[in-house]
C-alpha cells in the first residue's frame, strides 16, 4: 500500500479496506479487513447455511434467486452508478454488464433442476437388471474470488450458478471493488434473510489466499493467470478442486469477404469497451491483405470519435493505477520496434486515462502482441490469408475467446481458433448467452461457468444403481459358477468382439 494516496488505489486504514474512484479519488466504500480466522469462521457459518439452502430444494432456491434478480433489476441504475463510482466504468457499460448478469441469474435459477436434478439414466444389456440414477449434489461451500474489471458479471457468473446448484458461497471481491461486491451480497441477504448463504470477505490478496485454505469444497477463481497459479497451488495443499477463469489476449480475424463496417464497429467495441479492461477484449486483429487498409481506416475513424473522460464519456479511467505503466510500456515497445500508431500512441497515455490507440505492423514477438495489455489499445496486423491469421492467433499460450468476421469460411475459422469461445460477425457476445459455457484453454484457465456446464461445475455427480430384478447372468459376486464365467466370455465376444 502506498503512503501517498493514488486515486483508485485501495488503502487500508485502521483495519478497514477503503476503495476510491480512479477518476476523482473520492471514497467509494470502506469495509473491515478479514483476518484468516474471520475467513475460516465465514466458511464455517456458510456450512450450516449451505445445508439449510440445499434443503430448500430447487423450487425454493429458484424462487429466492429470481427475487434477488428482481431486486437487482429494479435497482439497476443505483448499482450501475456504484460500479461507475468505484471502478470508473462508464454508466452505459455498467448497465450492459448488469443486464448480462441478470440473464445469468435468471437462467441458472430456472434451469438448475433440469440440469442437476435426479433422473434415471438408460441401462444397457450389461447390468440390465439394474436401474441407474444420476444427480448433481452441491459441494457445500464454494469460494468465489473475483476481479475488479467486471465486478458484477464475473462473480455472478460463478456465484449464481453455485447458488442455484445448492451451495453456499463465500466471496472475496477484488480490493478495487469491494463496495460493489458487498452491495450484491447485501441485496441477496434481503431476499434470503434466514441464513448467511452468500457472504463477502474483504481485504487484499492474502484474504483470497486464506479463502483457498479455509476448507471450502471448491474454489472458483476469476483473475489474472499469475494469480491463478498461486490459487491452484494453495488449493493443491488440500486437494480442493478449482475452476480458473484467467487472462486472455483474444484475436479477431477479418477475412476478405467480411462486412468491413460491421467488423470495424465490433473491433472498436471489443477492444475499447471498459477502456480495454476486458478479459475477452479484442487485443489483436489479423486482417487479410486485400481488406487490411480499408479495415484500418474504418477502425481509426470510429475509434477516433470516442470521448475519454470521467463522466458521460465513452472511455473512462484505467481502474488500477499501476496498469497505466503496463499500457505505456506496450505502446512504447511496439513503436520502438517498428510498429506504427495510426491513432493515439505514447502520448495517448495521460493518467488516469489512456486515449484510444491503434497500432499496425507490430512485430509478433512484441509485448503488445504477446502480453495482456488491458488498455484501450489494439494491434492490427496484415496477413496473407485466414490460414496465416489462425496460425498467428493460436500462437500464444492464452486461449479465452476470439472473433471472426467473414461470410463463407467464418464459422469454420472460428472452430479452428484455440480458444474456449468465439464470436462470428460480432465480439464478446458469447459472454451474454446464458445457454453457452464460458471459459478458456491453456493459460486462460479451465472449467466452465454459464450454461449447463456452468451448473454442473458446481455439483458433484452422484451415481446410484438399484437392483430391479434377479441377475440372469451373475458376474459381480463370488456366487457365480464356472458356467456363468463361460457364458460371460461368450457375451463379451458376441457384444464387443466384432470389428478390429
Ligand atoms: P488478479 O489476479 O490480480 O486478482 C483477482 C482476484 O484474486 C482479486 O480478488 C485478488 O485480490 C485475488 N488475489 C490476489 N492474490 C491472491 C492470492 N495469492 N490468492 C488468492 N487470491 C488472490 O486479477 P485482477 O483483479 O487484476 O483482474 C484482471 C485479470 O482478470 C485479467 O488478467 C483478466 O483477463 C482476468 N479476467 C478473466 C476473466 C475470465 O472470465 N477468464 C474475466 C475477467 C477478468 P486483490 O484484488 O485484493 O489483490
Short mmCIF file of C-alpha atoms and ligand atoms in Angstrom, two decimals:
data_model
loop_
_atom_site.label_atom_id
_atom_site.label_comp_id
_atom_site.label_asym_id
_atom_site.label_seq_id
_atom_site.Cartn_x
_atom_site.Cartn_y
_atom_site.Cartn_z
CA UNK A 1 0.00 0.00 0.00
CA UNK A 2 1.29 3.43 -0.92
CA UNK A 3 1.64 6.11 1.74
CA UNK A 4 0.65 8.85 -0.73
CA UNK A 5 -2.83 8.11 -1.89
CA UNK A 6 -3.16 7.47 -5.63
CA UNK A 7 -6.78 7.86 -6.81
CA UNK A 8 -8.26 4.41 -7.39
CA UNK A 9 -5.62 2.54 -5.40
CA UNK A 10 -7.19 0.87 -2.38
CA UNK A 11 -5.78 1.67 1.05
CA UNK A 12 -6.05 0.07 4.44
CA UNK A 13 -6.63 2.32 7.40
CA UNK A 14 -7.50 1.32 10.97
CA UNK A 15 -8.32 -2.22 9.83
CA UNK A 16 -10.62 -1.05 7.03
CA UNK A 17 -10.18 -1.53 3.30
CA UNK A 18 -11.04 1.75 1.60
CA UNK A 19 -11.81 1.81 -2.09
CA UNK A 20 -11.72 5.01 -4.10
CA UNK A 21 -12.74 6.30 -7.50
CA UNK A 22 -9.87 6.11 -10.02
CA UNK A 23 -11.18 9.33 -11.62
CA UNK A 24 -11.59 11.53 -8.56
CA UNK A 25 -10.06 9.70 -5.62
CA UNK A 26 -13.37 10.03 -3.74
CA UNK A 27 -14.06 7.27 -1.26
CA UNK A 28 -16.44 4.63 -2.63
CA UNK A 29 -16.69 2.40 0.42
CA UNK A 30 -14.87 1.01 3.46
CA UNK A 31 -15.08 -2.49 4.87
CA UNK A 32 -13.36 -4.33 7.72
CA UNK A 33 -10.44 -6.42 6.51
CA UNK A 34 -10.99 -10.09 7.28
CA UNK A 35 -8.34 -12.00 9.20
CA UNK A 36 -7.56 -15.62 8.43
CA UNK A 37 -9.73 -16.60 11.40
CA UNK A 38 -12.58 -14.41 10.08
CA UNK A 39 -12.41 -16.20 6.72
CA UNK A 40 -12.50 -19.61 8.40
CA UNK A 41 -15.45 -18.54 10.54
CA UNK A 42 -17.30 -17.26 7.50
CA UNK A 43 -16.80 -20.62 5.82
CA UNK A 44 -17.93 -22.40 8.99
CA UNK A 45 -21.13 -20.30 9.09
CA UNK A 46 -21.60 -20.99 5.39
CA UNK A 47 -21.55 -24.75 6.03
CA UNK A 48 -24.67 -24.55 8.17
CA UNK A 49 -26.23 -22.02 5.82
CA UNK A 50 -25.45 -24.27 2.86
CA UNK A 51 -27.26 -27.21 4.42
CA UNK A 52 -30.29 -25.03 5.00
CA UNK A 53 -30.10 -23.63 1.46
CA UNK A 54 -29.74 -27.11 -0.06
CA UNK A 55 -32.77 -28.13 1.98
CA UNK A 56 -34.90 -25.51 0.20
CA UNK A 57 -34.66 -27.64 -2.92
CA UNK A 58 -34.58 -26.41 -6.49
CA UNK A 59 -38.00 -24.78 -6.25
CA UNK A 60 -37.24 -22.86 -3.08
CA UNK A 61 -33.88 -21.69 -4.36
CA UNK A 62 -35.28 -20.71 -7.72
CA UNK A 63 -37.86 -18.53 -6.04
CA UNK A 64 -35.23 -16.73 -3.93
CA UNK A 65 -32.80 -16.33 -6.81
CA UNK A 66 -35.49 -14.86 -9.04
CA UNK A 67 -36.39 -12.42 -6.26
CA UNK A 68 -32.72 -11.43 -5.99
CA UNK A 69 -32.61 -10.93 -9.76
CA UNK A 70 -35.74 -8.77 -9.44
CA UNK A 71 -34.18 -6.55 -6.76
CA UNK A 72 -31.02 -6.07 -8.83
CA UNK A 73 -33.05 -5.29 -11.95
CA UNK A 74 -35.23 -2.75 -10.17
CA UNK A 75 -32.16 -1.05 -8.70
CA UNK A 76 -30.04 -1.29 -11.84
CA UNK A 77 -29.37 2.46 -12.03
CA UNK A 78 -28.12 2.53 -8.43
CA UNK A 79 -25.82 -0.44 -9.00
CA UNK A 80 -24.54 0.98 -12.31
CA UNK A 81 -23.74 4.24 -10.55
CA UNK A 82 -21.80 2.37 -7.84
CA UNK A 83 -19.85 0.39 -10.46
CA UNK A 84 -19.07 3.72 -12.14
CA UNK A 85 -18.01 5.47 -8.93
CA UNK A 86 -15.85 2.65 -7.62
CA UNK A 87 -14.21 1.37 -10.83
CA UNK A 88 -14.58 4.32 -13.21
CA UNK A 89 -16.58 2.32 -15.76
CA UNK A 90 -18.96 4.43 -17.88
CA UNK A 91 -22.54 4.03 -16.63
CA UNK A 92 -23.73 2.69 -20.01
CA UNK A 93 -21.13 -0.09 -19.92
CA UNK A 94 -22.11 -0.86 -16.32
CA UNK A 95 -25.77 -1.22 -17.37
CA UNK A 96 -24.80 -3.70 -20.11
CA UNK A 97 -22.70 -5.64 -17.60
CA UNK A 98 -25.52 -5.83 -15.05
CA UNK A 99 -28.09 -6.80 -17.67
CA UNK A 100 -25.86 -9.70 -18.69
CA UNK A 101 -25.51 -10.78 -15.06
CA UNK A 102 -29.31 -10.66 -14.60
CA UNK A 103 -29.74 -13.01 -17.55
CA UNK A 104 -27.31 -15.46 -15.95
CA UNK A 105 -29.09 -15.42 -12.58
CA UNK A 106 -32.39 -15.96 -14.37
CA UNK A 107 -31.16 -18.86 -16.48
CA UNK A 108 -29.29 -20.58 -13.67
CA UNK A 109 -32.33 -20.35 -11.37
CA UNK A 110 -34.74 -21.66 -14.00
CA UNK A 111 -32.56 -24.49 -15.29
CA UNK A 112 -30.83 -25.90 -12.22
CA UNK A 113 -33.39 -28.64 -11.63
CA UNK A 114 -33.42 -29.79 -15.25
CA UNK A 115 -29.64 -29.96 -15.46
CA UNK A 116 -28.72 -31.13 -11.96
CA UNK A 117 -31.82 -32.79 -10.55
CA UNK A 118 -32.24 -36.54 -10.02
CA UNK A 119 -33.01 -38.53 -13.13
CA UNK A 120 -32.97 -42.11 -14.34
CA UNK A 121 -30.33 -42.94 -16.87
CA UNK A 122 -30.66 -45.63 -19.53
CA UNK A 123 -29.21 -49.02 -18.79
CA UNK A 124 -27.70 -51.29 -21.42
CA UNK A 125 -27.63 -55.03 -21.81
CA UNK A 126 -24.81 -55.38 -19.32
CA UNK A 127 -26.34 -54.86 -15.86
CA UNK A 128 -29.81 -54.64 -17.45
CA UNK A 129 -31.23 -55.91 -14.16
CA UNK A 130 -30.31 -52.58 -12.52
CA UNK A 131 -31.62 -49.07 -12.96
CA UNK A 132 -29.23 -46.11 -12.95
CA UNK A 133 -29.90 -42.83 -11.18
CA UNK A 134 -27.87 -39.66 -11.53
CA UNK A 135 -27.98 -36.32 -9.79
CA UNK A 136 -25.57 -33.47 -9.13
CA UNK A 137 -25.33 -32.70 -5.44
CA UNK A 138 -23.99 -29.42 -4.06
CA UNK A 139 -20.41 -29.26 -2.83
CA UNK A 140 -21.45 -27.41 0.32
CA UNK A 141 -19.44 -24.19 0.45
CA UNK A 142 -17.93 -22.71 -2.70
CA UNK A 143 -15.33 -19.95 -2.51
CA UNK A 144 -15.54 -17.30 -5.23
CA UNK A 145 -12.65 -14.91 -5.90
CA UNK A 146 -13.38 -12.12 -8.34
CA UNK A 147 -11.57 -9.40 -10.29
CA UNK A 148 -12.39 -5.71 -10.49
CA UNK A 149 -12.95 -5.25 -14.22
CA UNK A 150 -16.48 -6.73 -14.31
CA UNK A 151 -17.32 -6.66 -10.61
CA UNK A 152 -20.95 -7.73 -11.17
CA UNK A 153 -20.77 -10.06 -14.16
CA UNK A 154 -17.72 -12.12 -13.17
CA UNK A 155 -18.64 -13.06 -9.58
CA UNK A 156 -22.26 -13.67 -10.57
CA UNK A 157 -21.10 -15.97 -13.38
CA UNK A 158 -19.80 -18.28 -10.67
CA UNK A 159 -21.91 -17.38 -7.63
CA UNK A 160 -25.37 -17.52 -9.25
CA UNK A 161 -24.64 -20.93 -10.74
CA UNK A 162 -23.11 -22.20 -7.47
CA UNK A 163 -26.11 -20.93 -5.50
CA UNK A 164 -28.61 -22.39 -7.97
CA UNK A 165 -26.82 -25.73 -7.58
CA UNK A 166 -27.48 -25.57 -3.82
CA UNK A 167 -24.15 -24.32 -2.46
CA UNK A 168 -23.44 -21.52 -0.02
CA UNK A 169 -20.89 -19.02 -1.33
CA UNK A 170 -18.13 -17.08 0.39
CA UNK A 171 -16.99 -14.35 -1.97
CA UNK A 172 -13.77 -12.35 -1.92
CA UNK A 173 -14.25 -9.33 -4.20
CA UNK A 174 -11.23 -7.57 -5.65
CA UNK A 175 -9.70 -5.00 -3.33
CA UNK A 176 -10.55 -2.45 -6.07
CA UNK A 177 -14.28 -3.17 -5.99
CA UNK A 178 -15.34 -4.27 -2.50
CA UNK A 179 -18.34 -1.90 -2.42
CA UNK A 180 -19.93 -3.50 -5.48
CA UNK A 181 -19.27 -6.97 -4.05
CA UNK A 182 -20.81 -6.10 -0.70
CA UNK A 183 -23.81 -4.48 -2.41
CA UNK A 184 -24.57 -7.71 -4.28
CA UNK A 185 -24.28 -9.72 -1.06
CA UNK A 186 -26.48 -7.27 0.87
CA UNK A 187 -29.23 -7.43 -1.74
CA UNK A 188 -29.10 -11.24 -1.59
CA UNK A 189 -29.48 -11.08 2.21
CA UNK A 190 -32.67 -9.06 1.71
CA UNK A 191 -34.30 -11.98 -0.09
CA UNK A 192 -32.58 -14.69 1.97
CA UNK A 193 -32.52 -13.21 5.48
CA UNK A 194 -32.62 -16.54 7.32
CA UNK A 195 -29.02 -17.71 6.84
CA UNK A 196 -25.70 -16.29 5.54
CA UNK A 197 -25.89 -18.23 2.30
CA UNK A 198 -23.91 -15.62 0.35
CA UNK A 199 -21.19 -13.76 2.27
CA UNK A 200 -18.35 -11.44 1.36
CA UNK A 201 -14.91 -11.28 2.98
CA UNK A 202 -12.76 -8.26 2.23
CA UNK A 203 -9.10 -7.50 2.00
CA UNK A 204 -6.06 -7.85 -0.23
CA UNK A 205 -4.66 -10.91 -1.95
CA UNK A 206 -3.83 -12.62 1.35
CA UNK A 207 -7.56 -12.81 2.12
CA UNK A 208 -8.05 -14.61 -1.19
CA UNK A 209 -5.21 -16.95 -0.27
CA UNK A 210 -6.86 -17.56 3.12
CA UNK A 211 -10.11 -18.44 1.35
CA UNK A 212 -8.26 -21.05 -0.72
CA UNK A 213 -7.07 -22.67 2.53
CA UNK A 214 -10.27 -22.20 4.52
CA UNK A 215 -11.87 -25.55 3.87
CA UNK A 216 -14.17 -24.54 1.02
CA UNK A 217 -15.18 -27.56 -1.02
CA UNK A 218 -14.49 -25.86 -4.35
CA UNK A 219 -12.86 -22.60 -5.38
CA UNK A 220 -13.95 -20.57 -8.41
CA UNK A 221 -11.34 -18.01 -9.34
CA UNK A 222 -11.52 -15.22 -11.92
CA UNK A 223 -8.46 -13.05 -12.34
CA UNK A 224 -5.00 -12.99 -13.85
CA UNK A 225 -3.06 -16.06 -14.92
CA UNK A 226 -0.28 -15.23 -12.44
CA UNK A 227 -2.71 -15.28 -9.51
CA UNK A 228 -4.48 -18.36 -10.90
CA UNK A 229 -1.21 -20.26 -10.48
CA UNK A 230 -0.99 -19.21 -6.81
CA UNK A 231 -4.64 -20.13 -6.23
CA UNK A 232 -4.16 -23.57 -7.75
CA UNK A 233 -1.00 -24.14 -5.70
CA UNK A 234 -2.80 -23.15 -2.48
CA UNK A 235 -5.79 -25.35 -3.30
CA UNK A 236 -3.49 -28.27 -4.15
CA UNK A 237 -2.49 -28.45 -0.47
CA UNK A 238 -5.96 -29.72 0.42
CA UNK A 239 -6.93 -31.16 -2.99
CA UNK A 240 -9.62 -28.50 -3.22
CA UNK A 241 -10.93 -28.52 -6.80
CA UNK A 242 -10.57 -25.26 -8.68
CA UNK A 243 -12.19 -23.54 -11.60
CA UNK A 244 -9.87 -20.98 -13.16
CA UNK A 245 -11.06 -18.12 -15.38
CA UNK A 246 -7.80 -16.37 -16.16
CA UNK A 247 -6.40 -13.82 -18.56
CA UNK A 248 -6.54 -13.64 -22.34
CA UNK A 249 -5.16 -12.00 -25.44
CA UNK A 250 -8.06 -12.52 -27.77
CA UNK A 251 -7.69 -12.15 -31.51
CA UNK A 252 -10.09 -11.04 -34.21
CA UNK A 253 -9.71 -12.31 -37.75
CA UNK A 254 -11.03 -10.26 -40.67
CA UNK A 255 -11.44 -12.29 -43.84
CA UNK A 256 -11.59 -10.91 -47.41
CA UNK A 257 -15.38 -11.26 -47.63
CA UNK A 258 -16.11 -9.54 -44.29
CA UNK A 259 -18.54 -6.65 -43.90
CA UNK A 260 -15.83 -4.12 -43.06
CA UNK A 261 -18.09 -1.55 -41.43
CA UNK A 262 -19.52 -4.17 -39.10
CA UNK A 263 -16.05 -5.58 -38.44
CA UNK A 264 -14.64 -2.17 -37.59
CA UNK A 265 -17.57 -1.34 -35.32
CA UNK A 266 -17.17 -4.66 -33.46
CA UNK A 267 -13.41 -4.28 -33.28
CA UNK A 268 -13.66 -0.83 -31.72
CA UNK A 269 -16.25 -2.05 -29.22
CA UNK A 270 -14.46 -5.31 -28.45
CA UNK A 271 -11.09 -3.62 -27.98
CA UNK A 272 -12.06 -0.39 -26.27
CA UNK A 273 -15.18 -1.04 -24.18
CA UNK A 274 -14.45 -0.65 -20.49
CA UNK A 275 -11.21 1.08 -21.56
CA UNK A 276 -9.99 -2.27 -22.88
CA UNK A 277 -10.04 -3.82 -19.41
CA UNK A 278 -11.89 -6.90 -20.56
CA UNK A 279 -10.62 -10.47 -20.25
CA UNK A 280 -12.29 -11.34 -23.57
CA UNK A 281 -11.44 -7.96 -25.09
CA UNK A 282 -10.03 -7.90 -28.62
CA UNK A 283 -6.35 -7.08 -28.21
CA UNK A 284 -5.03 -8.28 -31.59
CA UNK A 285 -6.52 -8.19 -35.08
CA UNK A 286 -5.33 -10.10 -38.13
CA UNK A 287 -6.83 -8.71 -41.31
CA UNK A 288 -6.16 -10.29 -44.68
CA UNK A 289 -4.14 -8.25 -47.15
CA UNK A 290 -6.98 -7.36 -49.57
CA UNK A 291 -9.04 -5.61 -46.88
CA UNK A 292 -6.34 -4.52 -44.43
CA UNK A 293 -6.10 -0.83 -45.41
CA UNK A 294 -9.85 -0.29 -45.74
CA UNK A 295 -10.44 -2.01 -42.39
CA UNK A 296 -7.78 0.01 -40.57
CA UNK A 297 -9.20 3.28 -41.99
CA UNK A 298 -12.61 2.42 -40.64
CA UNK A 299 -11.28 1.42 -37.21
CA UNK A 300 -9.28 4.64 -36.91
CA UNK A 301 -12.30 6.77 -37.91
CA UNK A 302 -14.63 5.07 -35.43
CA UNK A 303 -12.13 4.87 -32.55
CA UNK A 304 -11.05 8.47 -33.15
CA UNK A 305 -14.60 9.66 -32.44
CA UNK A 306 -14.73 8.18 -28.94
CA UNK A 307 -14.66 10.52 -25.98
CA UNK A 308 -12.41 9.97 -22.97
CA UNK A 309 -13.04 11.34 -19.50
CA UNK A 310 -14.70 10.92 -16.12
CA UNK A 311 -18.46 11.28 -16.64
CA UNK A 312 -20.55 10.53 -19.69
CA UNK A 313 -17.53 9.71 -21.87
CA UNK A 314 -17.17 6.51 -23.92
CA UNK A 315 -13.90 5.60 -22.22
CA UNK A 316 -13.31 6.05 -18.52
CA UNK A 317 -10.17 5.95 -16.41
CA UNK A 318 -7.87 2.96 -16.02
CA UNK A 319 -9.19 1.34 -12.86
CA UNK A 320 -5.93 0.00 -11.50
CA UNK A 321 -3.38 2.86 -11.47
CA UNK A 322 -0.38 0.52 -11.86
CA UNK A 323 -1.81 -0.82 -15.14
CA UNK A 324 -1.10 2.53 -16.83
CA UNK A 325 2.62 1.68 -16.78
CA UNK A 326 1.97 -1.67 -18.48
CA UNK A 327 -0.09 0.00 -21.20
CA UNK A 328 2.59 2.67 -21.72
CA UNK A 329 5.31 0.03 -21.94
CA UNK A 330 3.40 -1.96 -24.55
CA UNK A 331 2.74 1.09 -26.74
CA UNK A 332 6.31 2.40 -26.48
CA UNK A 333 7.80 -1.01 -27.16
CA UNK A 334 5.56 -1.55 -30.20
CA UNK A 335 6.54 1.81 -31.69
CA UNK A 336 10.23 1.40 -30.87
CA UNK A 337 10.24 -1.93 -32.68
CA UNK A 338 8.81 -0.70 -35.94
CA UNK A 339 5.08 -0.65 -35.24
CA UNK A 340 3.13 2.46 -36.21
CA UNK A 341 0.50 4.20 -34.12
CA UNK A 342 -2.19 5.18 -36.64
CA UNK A 343 -4.27 6.53 -33.76
CA UNK A 344 -3.02 7.56 -30.33
CA UNK A 345 0.42 6.31 -29.39
CA UNK A 346 2.73 7.04 -26.45
CA UNK A 347 1.15 10.48 -25.93
CA UNK A 348 -2.26 8.87 -25.55
CA UNK A 349 -1.26 7.79 -22.04
CA UNK A 350 -2.47 10.58 -19.74
CA UNK A 351 -3.12 9.00 -16.32
CA UNK A 352 -5.63 8.02 -15.19
CA UNK A 353 -6.79 8.00 -18.83
CA UNK A 354 -5.49 6.35 -21.95
CA UNK A 355 -6.86 7.56 -25.28
CA UNK A 356 -7.72 5.01 -27.97
CA UNK A 357 -4.61 3.69 -29.64
CA UNK A 358 -4.45 1.63 -32.83
CA UNK A 359 -1.08 0.08 -33.64
CA UNK A 360 -0.28 -1.53 -37.00
CA UNK A 361 2.61 -3.63 -38.31
CA UNK A 362 3.59 -4.58 -34.76
CA UNK A 363 6.18 -7.38 -34.50
CA UNK A 364 4.54 -10.60 -33.41
CA UNK A 365 7.07 -11.12 -30.64
CA UNK A 366 6.46 -7.72 -29.01
CA UNK A 367 4.73 -7.28 -25.67
CA UNK A 368 1.75 -5.54 -27.32
CA UNK A 369 1.02 -8.73 -29.26
CA UNK A 370 2.00 -11.37 -26.71
CA UNK A 371 1.04 -9.99 -23.28
CA UNK A 372 -2.29 -8.86 -21.86
CA UNK A 373 -2.32 -5.05 -22.25
CA UNK A 374 -5.66 -4.38 -20.55
CA UNK A 375 -5.98 -0.90 -22.01
CA UNK A 376 -7.83 0.86 -24.85
CA UNK A 377 -5.31 -0.26 -27.43
CA UNK A 378 -5.38 -2.77 -30.27
CA UNK A 379 -2.81 -4.09 -32.70
CA UNK A 380 -3.85 -4.73 -36.30
CA UNK A 381 -1.51 -6.83 -38.41
CA UNK A 382 -1.67 -7.77 -42.08
CA UNK A 383 -1.84 -11.46 -43.04
CA UNK A 384 -1.73 -13.29 -46.35
CA UNK A 385 -4.89 -15.32 -45.74
CA UNK A 386 -7.02 -16.77 -42.96
CA UNK A 387 -4.70 -19.72 -42.52
CA UNK A 388 -1.90 -17.38 -41.52
CA UNK A 389 -4.37 -15.47 -39.33
CA UNK A 390 -5.36 -18.65 -37.47
CA UNK A 391 -1.73 -19.66 -37.07
CA UNK A 392 -0.84 -16.30 -35.51
CA UNK A 393 -3.99 -16.14 -33.40
CA UNK A 394 -3.19 -19.57 -31.99
CA UNK A 395 0.48 -18.85 -31.33
CA UNK A 396 0.02 -17.67 -27.72
CA UNK A 397 -0.39 -19.75 -24.57
CA UNK A 398 -3.66 -17.90 -23.84
CA UNK A 399 -6.93 -19.14 -25.34
CA UNK A 400 -10.01 -17.44 -23.96
CA UNK A 401 -12.29 -16.06 -26.71
CA UNK A 402 -11.95 -14.63 -30.17
CA UNK A 403 -13.85 -13.26 -33.13
CA UNK A 404 -14.06 -13.89 -36.86
CA UNK A 405 -15.55 -11.60 -39.47
CA UNK A 406 -16.38 -13.05 -42.87
CA UNK A 407 -19.05 -14.92 -44.78
CA UNK A 408 -18.09 -18.20 -46.41
CA UNK A 409 -15.43 -19.53 -44.04
CA UNK A 410 -16.14 -17.65 -40.81
CA UNK A 411 -17.67 -20.47 -38.75
CA UNK A 412 -15.02 -22.95 -39.89
CA UNK A 413 -12.30 -20.44 -38.95
CA UNK A 414 -13.94 -19.81 -35.57
CA UNK A 415 -13.83 -23.54 -34.86
CA UNK A 416 -10.10 -23.60 -35.61
CA UNK A 417 -9.29 -20.93 -33.02
CA UNK A 418 -7.59 -22.46 -30.00
CA UNK A 419 -9.97 -20.85 -27.52
CA UNK A 420 -12.92 -21.72 -25.33
CA UNK A 421 -15.25 -19.34 -27.17
CA UNK A 422 -15.55 -17.43 -30.43
CA UNK A 423 -17.98 -14.92 -31.90
CA UNK A 424 -18.72 -14.86 -35.63
CA UNK A 425 -19.52 -11.40 -37.01
CA UNK A 426 -19.63 -9.90 -33.52
CA UNK A 427 -17.38 -9.64 -30.49
CA UNK A 428 -17.81 -10.72 -26.85
CA UNK A 429 -21.41 -11.85 -27.44
CA UNK A 430 -20.86 -15.39 -26.12
CA UNK A 431 -20.49 -13.89 -22.62
CA UNK A 432 -24.13 -12.83 -22.60
CA UNK A 433 -25.61 -16.07 -23.91
CA UNK A 434 -26.57 -17.89 -20.75
CA UNK A 435 -27.01 -21.18 -22.58
CA UNK A 436 -23.36 -21.25 -23.69
CA UNK A 437 -20.49 -22.31 -21.43
CA UNK A 438 -17.77 -19.72 -20.80
CA UNK A 439 -14.12 -20.45 -20.12
CA UNK A 440 -10.70 -20.79 -21.62
CA UNK A 441 -7.97 -23.20 -22.61
CA UNK A 442 -4.24 -23.16 -21.88
CA UNK A 443 -3.13 -20.23 -19.74
CA UNK A 444 -6.64 -18.78 -19.84
CA UNK A 445 -7.68 -21.45 -17.38
CA UNK A 446 -10.04 -24.41 -17.25
CA UNK A 447 -13.51 -25.31 -16.13
CA UNK A 448 -16.63 -23.56 -17.33
CA UNK A 449 -19.10 -21.06 -15.96
CA UNK A 450 -22.51 -20.37 -17.59
CA UNK A 451 -24.85 -22.79 -19.31
CA UNK A 452 -25.33 -26.42 -18.41
CA UNK A 453 -21.58 -26.99 -17.98
CA UNK A 454 -21.51 -23.99 -15.65
CA UNK A 455 -24.20 -25.53 -13.44
CA UNK A 456 -22.51 -28.95 -13.43
CA UNK A 457 -19.27 -27.25 -12.40
CA UNK A 458 -20.89 -26.60 -9.01
CA UNK A 459 -22.40 -30.04 -8.41
CA UNK A 460 -20.79 -33.37 -7.74
CA UNK A 461 -22.11 -36.16 -9.88
CA UNK A 462 -23.78 -38.72 -7.66
CA UNK A 463 -24.46 -42.06 -9.29
CA UNK A 464 -26.75 -44.70 -7.82
CA UNK A 465 -27.59 -48.14 -9.18
CA UNK A 466 -30.62 -50.01 -7.95
CA UNK A 467 -31.45 -53.67 -8.47
CA UNK A 468 -34.77 -54.24 -10.15
CA UNK A 469 -34.52 -57.95 -10.93
CA UNK A 470 -32.52 -61.07 -10.23
CA UNK A 471 -29.33 -61.37 -12.29
CA UNK A 472 -29.74 -63.92 -15.07
CA UNK A 473 -26.01 -63.91 -15.64
CA UNK A 474 -24.37 -63.19 -12.27
CA UNK A 475 -20.96 -61.54 -12.60
CA UNK A 476 -20.24 -59.30 -9.63
CA UNK A 477 -20.50 -61.97 -6.98
CA UNK A 478 -18.45 -64.85 -5.61
CA UNK A 479 -21.57 -66.97 -6.11
CA UNK A 480 -21.03 -67.12 -9.86
CA UNK A 481 -20.19 -70.52 -11.25
CA UNK A 482 -17.64 -71.60 -13.89
CA UNK A 483 -20.61 -71.98 -16.26
CA UNK A 484 -21.55 -68.35 -15.59
CA UNK A 485 -17.98 -67.27 -16.39
CA UNK A 486 -18.03 -69.27 -19.63
CA UNK A 487 -21.25 -67.53 -20.55
CA UNK A 488 -19.69 -64.15 -19.72
CA UNK A 489 -16.84 -64.95 -22.12
CA UNK A 490 -19.40 -65.71 -24.84
CA UNK A 491 -21.26 -62.48 -24.13
CA UNK A 492 -18.00 -60.49 -24.25
CA UNK A 493 -17.14 -61.94 -27.66
CA UNK A 494 -20.67 -61.58 -29.02
CA UNK A 495 -21.17 -58.00 -27.87
CA UNK A 496 -17.74 -56.45 -28.16
CA UNK A 497 -15.68 -58.85 -30.24
CA UNK A 498 -16.70 -57.62 -33.68
CA UNK A 499 -14.70 -55.15 -35.70
CA UNK A 500 -10.97 -54.64 -35.46
P1 LIG B 1 -5.81 -10.52 -10.02
O1 LIG B 1 -5.34 -11.87 -10.40
O2 LIG B 1 -4.81 -9.53 -9.60
O3 LIG B 1 -6.87 -10.62 -8.82
C1 LIG B 1 -8.03 -11.43 -8.92
C2 LIG B 1 -8.54 -11.72 -7.51
O4 LIG B 1 -7.62 -12.59 -6.84
C3 LIG B 1 -8.66 -10.48 -6.64
O5 LIG B 1 -9.79 -10.58 -5.81
C4 LIG B 1 -7.37 -10.53 -5.84
O6 LIG B 1 -7.45 -9.84 -4.63
C5 LIG B 1 -7.27 -12.03 -5.58
N1 LIG B 1 -5.92 -12.46 -5.19
C6 LIG B 1 -4.74 -11.80 -5.31
N2 LIG B 1 -3.72 -12.56 -4.85
C7 LIG B 1 -4.26 -13.72 -4.42
C8 LIG B 1 -3.74 -14.94 -3.88
N3 LIG B 1 -2.43 -15.10 -3.66
N4 LIG B 1 -4.58 -15.93 -3.58
C9 LIG B 1 -5.91 -15.80 -3.82
N5 LIG B 1 -6.48 -14.69 -4.34
C10 LIG B 1 -5.67 -13.67 -4.64
O7 LIG B 1 -6.67 -10.01 -11.26
P2 LIG B 1 -7.36 -8.60 -11.45
O8 LIG B 1 -8.28 -8.32 -10.32
O9 LIG B 1 -6.28 -7.60 -11.77
O10 LIG B 1 -8.27 -8.85 -12.74
C11 LIG B 1 -7.81 -8.72 -14.05
C12 LIG B 1 -7.46 -10.08 -14.61
O11 LIG B 1 -8.60 -10.91 -14.57
C13 LIG B 1 -7.06 -10.02 -16.07
O12 LIG B 1 -5.96 -10.87 -16.28
C14 LIG B 1 -8.29 -10.55 -16.79
O13 LIG B 1 -8.01 -11.12 -18.04
C15 LIG B 1 -8.79 -11.57 -15.82
N6 LIG B 1 -10.20 -11.84 -16.03
C16 LIG B 1 -10.57 -13.06 -16.51
C17 LIG B 1 -11.89 -13.32 -16.79
C18 LIG B 1 -12.32 -14.65 -17.29
O14 LIG B 1 -13.50 -14.92 -17.22
N7 LIG B 1 -11.45 -15.51 -17.78
C19 LIG B 1 -12.93 -12.31 -16.59
C20 LIG B 1 -12.44 -11.08 -16.07
C21 LIG B 1 -11.11 -10.87 -15.80
P3 LIG B 1 -6.94 -8.33 -4.58
O15 LIG B 1 -7.69 -7.58 -5.64
O16 LIG B 1 -7.31 -7.94 -3.22
O17 LIG B 1 -5.46 -8.40 -4.85
#
